[in-house]
Short mmCIF file of N, CA and C and ligand atoms in Angstrom, two decimals:
data_model
loop_
_atom_site.label_atom_id
_atom_site.label_comp_id
_atom_site.label_asym_id
_atom_site.label_seq_id
_atom_site.Cartn_x
_atom_site.Cartn_y
_atom_site.Cartn_z
N MET A 267 0.86 -1.21 -0.02
CA MET A 267 0.01 0.04 -0.16
C MET A 267 0.88 1.26 0.11
N THR A 268 0.44 2.10 -0.81
CA THR A 268 1.22 3.62 -0.80
C THR A 268 1.20 4.23 0.54
N HIS A 269 2.43 4.68 0.85
CA HIS A 269 2.33 5.54 2.08
C HIS A 269 2.56 6.99 1.72
N TYR A 270 2.06 7.81 2.34
CA TYR A 270 2.08 9.35 2.03
C TYR A 270 2.73 10.06 3.19
N THR A 271 3.58 10.99 2.94
CA THR A 271 4.38 11.84 3.85
C THR A 271 3.94 13.24 3.43
N VAL A 272 3.37 13.89 4.56
CA VAL A 272 2.77 15.46 4.43
C VAL A 272 3.78 16.11 4.90
N THR A 273 4.40 17.09 4.23
CA THR A 273 5.63 18.14 4.85
C THR A 273 5.20 19.53 4.67
N PHE A 274 5.34 20.20 5.72
CA PHE A 274 5.01 21.66 5.86
C PHE A 274 6.06 22.38 5.92
N ARG A 275 6.33 23.47 5.09
CA ARG A 275 7.26 24.51 5.34
C ARG A 275 6.83 25.48 6.40
N GLU A 276 7.02 24.87 7.63
CA GLU A 276 6.22 25.74 8.81
C GLU A 276 6.62 27.41 8.65
N ASP A 277 7.81 27.64 8.22
CA ASP A 277 7.86 29.02 8.58
C ASP A 277 7.15 29.99 7.43
N LYS A 278 6.47 29.37 6.46
CA LYS A 278 5.73 30.06 5.55
C LYS A 278 4.15 30.04 5.84
N CYS A 279 3.99 29.27 6.75
CA CYS A 279 2.42 28.95 7.25
C CYS A 279 1.99 30.33 7.76
N LYS A 280 0.78 31.03 7.65
CA LYS A 280 0.01 31.82 8.35
C LYS A 280 -0.96 31.57 9.20
N GLY A 281 -1.10 30.19 9.48
CA GLY A 281 -2.40 29.57 10.38
C GLY A 281 -3.69 29.85 10.06
N CYS A 282 -3.92 30.07 8.70
CA CYS A 282 -5.14 30.26 8.07
C CYS A 282 -6.16 29.19 8.18
N GLU A 283 -5.81 28.00 8.40
CA GLU A 283 -6.41 26.77 8.74
C GLU A 283 -7.29 26.02 7.53
N LEU A 284 -6.89 26.84 6.24
CA LEU A 284 -7.73 26.38 5.15
C LEU A 284 -7.63 24.82 5.00
N CYS A 285 -6.16 24.57 5.00
CA CYS A 285 -6.11 22.91 4.78
C CYS A 285 -6.49 22.25 5.76
N ILE A 286 -6.70 22.78 6.97
CA ILE A 286 -7.19 21.95 8.07
C ILE A 286 -8.78 21.63 7.88
N SER A 287 -9.39 22.84 7.00
CA SER A 287 -10.94 22.55 6.82
C SER A 287 -11.20 21.63 5.85
N VAL A 288 -10.26 21.43 4.78
CA VAL A 288 -10.46 20.65 3.62
C VAL A 288 -10.04 19.18 3.59
N CYS A 289 -9.41 18.70 4.67
CA CYS A 289 -8.89 17.48 4.92
C CYS A 289 -10.01 16.38 5.12
N PRO A 290 -10.03 15.59 4.39
CA PRO A 290 -11.23 14.49 4.45
C PRO A 290 -11.03 13.59 5.71
N LYS A 291 -9.83 13.24 6.26
CA LYS A 291 -9.39 12.41 7.09
C LYS A 291 -9.27 13.26 8.47
N ASN A 292 -9.44 14.64 8.46
CA ASN A 292 -9.29 15.29 9.80
C ASN A 292 -8.01 15.02 10.38
N ILE A 293 -6.93 15.05 9.73
CA ILE A 293 -5.77 14.71 10.33
C ILE A 293 -4.63 15.95 10.50
N LEU A 294 -5.24 17.17 10.05
CA LEU A 294 -4.25 18.40 9.99
C LEU A 294 -5.13 19.29 11.39
N ALA A 295 -3.76 19.89 11.85
CA ALA A 295 -4.35 20.78 13.03
C ALA A 295 -3.13 21.92 13.15
N LEU A 296 -3.53 23.09 13.71
CA LEU A 296 -2.51 24.10 14.22
C LEU A 296 -1.69 23.54 15.27
N ARG A 297 -0.23 23.75 15.17
CA ARG A 297 0.84 23.33 16.54
C ARG A 297 0.51 24.07 17.53
N ASP A 298 1.34 23.63 18.61
CA ASP A 298 1.27 24.35 19.61
C ASP A 298 2.51 25.46 19.48
N THR A 299 3.34 25.40 18.80
CA THR A 299 4.47 25.83 18.42
C THR A 299 4.13 27.37 17.84
N ILE A 300 5.21 28.31 17.86
CA ILE A 300 5.03 29.48 16.96
C ILE A 300 6.17 29.47 16.09
N ASN A 301 5.75 29.88 14.85
CA ASN A 301 6.84 29.96 13.77
C ASN A 301 7.41 31.41 13.69
N ILE A 302 8.36 31.41 12.57
CA ILE A 302 9.10 32.58 12.53
C ILE A 302 8.17 34.13 12.22
N LYS A 303 7.06 33.66 11.85
CA LYS A 303 6.23 34.84 11.25
C LYS A 303 5.22 35.24 12.49
N GLY A 304 5.10 34.31 13.69
CA GLY A 304 4.68 34.50 14.80
C GLY A 304 2.95 33.99 14.66
N TYR A 305 3.04 32.93 13.78
CA TYR A 305 1.79 32.10 13.85
C TYR A 305 1.66 30.85 14.37
N HIS A 306 0.82 30.06 14.87
CA HIS A 306 0.83 28.61 14.97
C HIS A 306 0.56 27.95 13.77
N PRO A 307 1.83 27.25 13.41
CA PRO A 307 1.81 26.56 11.94
C PRO A 307 0.94 25.33 11.93
N ALA A 308 0.24 25.13 10.76
CA ALA A 308 -0.41 23.75 10.70
C ALA A 308 0.49 22.54 10.64
N GLY A 309 0.08 21.40 11.24
CA GLY A 309 0.88 20.33 10.98
C GLY A 309 -0.12 18.95 10.80
N VAL A 310 0.53 17.73 10.70
CA VAL A 310 -0.30 16.57 10.53
C VAL A 310 -0.17 15.76 11.91
N THR A 311 -1.31 15.43 12.26
CA THR A 311 -1.53 14.70 13.59
C THR A 311 -1.39 13.03 13.44
N ASP A 312 -1.60 12.52 12.24
CA ASP A 312 -1.60 11.28 12.30
C ASP A 312 -1.36 10.76 10.57
N GLN A 313 -0.01 10.93 10.40
CA GLN A 313 0.56 10.69 8.98
C GLN A 313 0.04 9.33 8.27
N ASP A 314 -0.01 8.38 9.39
CA ASP A 314 -0.58 7.04 8.81
C ASP A 314 -1.86 7.21 7.98
N GLN A 315 -2.72 8.01 8.59
CA GLN A 315 -4.10 8.04 7.90
C GLN A 315 -4.23 8.94 6.74
N CYS A 316 -3.08 9.59 6.12
CA CYS A 316 -3.33 10.23 4.96
C CYS A 316 -3.57 9.44 3.84
N ILE A 317 -4.41 9.92 2.90
CA ILE A 317 -4.69 9.00 1.84
C ILE A 317 -4.29 9.79 0.26
N GLY A 318 -3.55 10.76 0.69
CA GLY A 318 -2.72 11.33 -0.45
C GLY A 318 -3.61 12.04 -1.41
N CYS A 319 -4.66 12.53 -1.11
CA CYS A 319 -5.77 13.27 -1.99
C CYS A 319 -5.26 14.83 -2.45
N CYS A 320 -4.00 15.27 -1.73
CA CYS A 320 -3.68 16.53 -1.95
C CYS A 320 -4.58 17.45 -1.82
N SER A 321 -5.68 17.42 -1.24
CA SER A 321 -6.72 18.45 -1.07
C SER A 321 -5.96 19.63 -0.27
N CYS A 322 -5.37 19.43 0.82
CA CYS A 322 -4.63 20.16 1.69
C CYS A 322 -3.56 21.12 0.90
N ALA A 323 -2.67 20.48 0.09
CA ALA A 323 -1.55 21.26 -0.78
C ALA A 323 -2.39 22.16 -1.64
N LEU A 324 -3.47 21.70 -2.18
CA LEU A 324 -4.04 22.48 -3.32
C LEU A 324 -4.76 23.68 -2.77
N SER A 325 -5.13 23.63 -1.48
CA SER A 325 -6.05 24.68 -0.84
C SER A 325 -5.01 25.51 -0.18
N CYS A 326 -3.87 25.34 0.02
CA CYS A 326 -2.88 26.19 0.67
C CYS A 326 -2.57 27.53 -0.25
N PRO A 327 -2.84 28.90 0.12
CA PRO A 327 -2.49 29.78 -0.83
C PRO A 327 -0.82 30.25 -0.90
N ASP A 328 -0.26 29.47 -0.02
CA ASP A 328 1.27 29.94 0.04
C ASP A 328 2.18 28.77 -0.26
N GLY A 329 1.70 27.76 -0.76
CA GLY A 329 2.58 26.50 -1.16
C GLY A 329 3.13 26.01 0.21
N VAL A 330 2.57 25.87 1.21
CA VAL A 330 3.41 25.54 2.37
C VAL A 330 3.50 23.87 2.35
N ILE A 331 2.34 23.09 1.88
CA ILE A 331 2.53 21.80 1.83
C ILE A 331 2.89 20.93 0.65
N ARG A 332 3.67 19.86 1.04
CA ARG A 332 4.19 18.87 0.06
C ARG A 332 3.78 17.55 0.23
N ILE A 333 3.33 16.62 -0.75
CA ILE A 333 2.68 15.35 -0.39
C ILE A 333 3.79 14.38 -1.15
N ASP A 334 4.38 13.55 -0.49
CA ASP A 334 5.27 12.63 -1.14
C ASP A 334 4.46 11.12 -1.12
N ALA A 335 4.71 10.32 -2.13
CA ALA A 335 4.18 9.10 -1.99
C ALA A 335 5.47 8.09 -2.01
N GLU A 336 5.24 7.09 -1.22
CA GLU A 336 6.45 5.92 -1.38
C GLU A 336 5.74 4.55 -1.60
S1 LIG B 495 -3.29 14.73 1.36
FE1 LIG B 495 -5.52 14.67 1.70
S2 LIG B 495 -5.53 13.15 3.30
FE2 LIG B 495 -3.53 13.73 3.36
S3 LIG B 495 -3.34 15.39 4.86
FE3 LIG B 495 -3.71 16.30 2.84
S4 LIG B 495 -6.08 16.55 2.70
FE4 LIG B 495 -5.42 15.37 4.40
S1 LIG B 496 -3.46 26.62 4.26
FE1 LIG B 496 -1.18 26.95 4.22
S2 LIG B 496 -1.05 28.87 5.22
FE2 LIG B 496 -3.09 27.93 5.75
S3 LIG B 496 -2.97 27.12 7.69
FE3 LIG B 496 -2.75 25.44 5.93
S4 LIG B 496 -0.40 25.25 5.57
FE4 LIG B 496 -0.92 27.26 6.77
#
């Protein structure tokens, strides 16, 4: 089975939560940490549940998210 890895360029994230709202698996959330821009960046809570739909990456206005398949 294909495994997907979701990677965030955290320092570019503005915490708008768009990606979180579109994920069909509800595995994205804002992190407790603060990035260089002063926002809580988005991150993945359960990587193994990702189905690689790329909705998050396509929804992000700032190109923060990358999906890799293995
Ligand atoms: S690729 Fe799809 S399932 Fe995976 S984190 Fe993004 S929106 Fe969620
Ligand atoms: S859509 Fe992009 S900028 Fe907005 S919270 Fe998600 S990763 Fe961050």
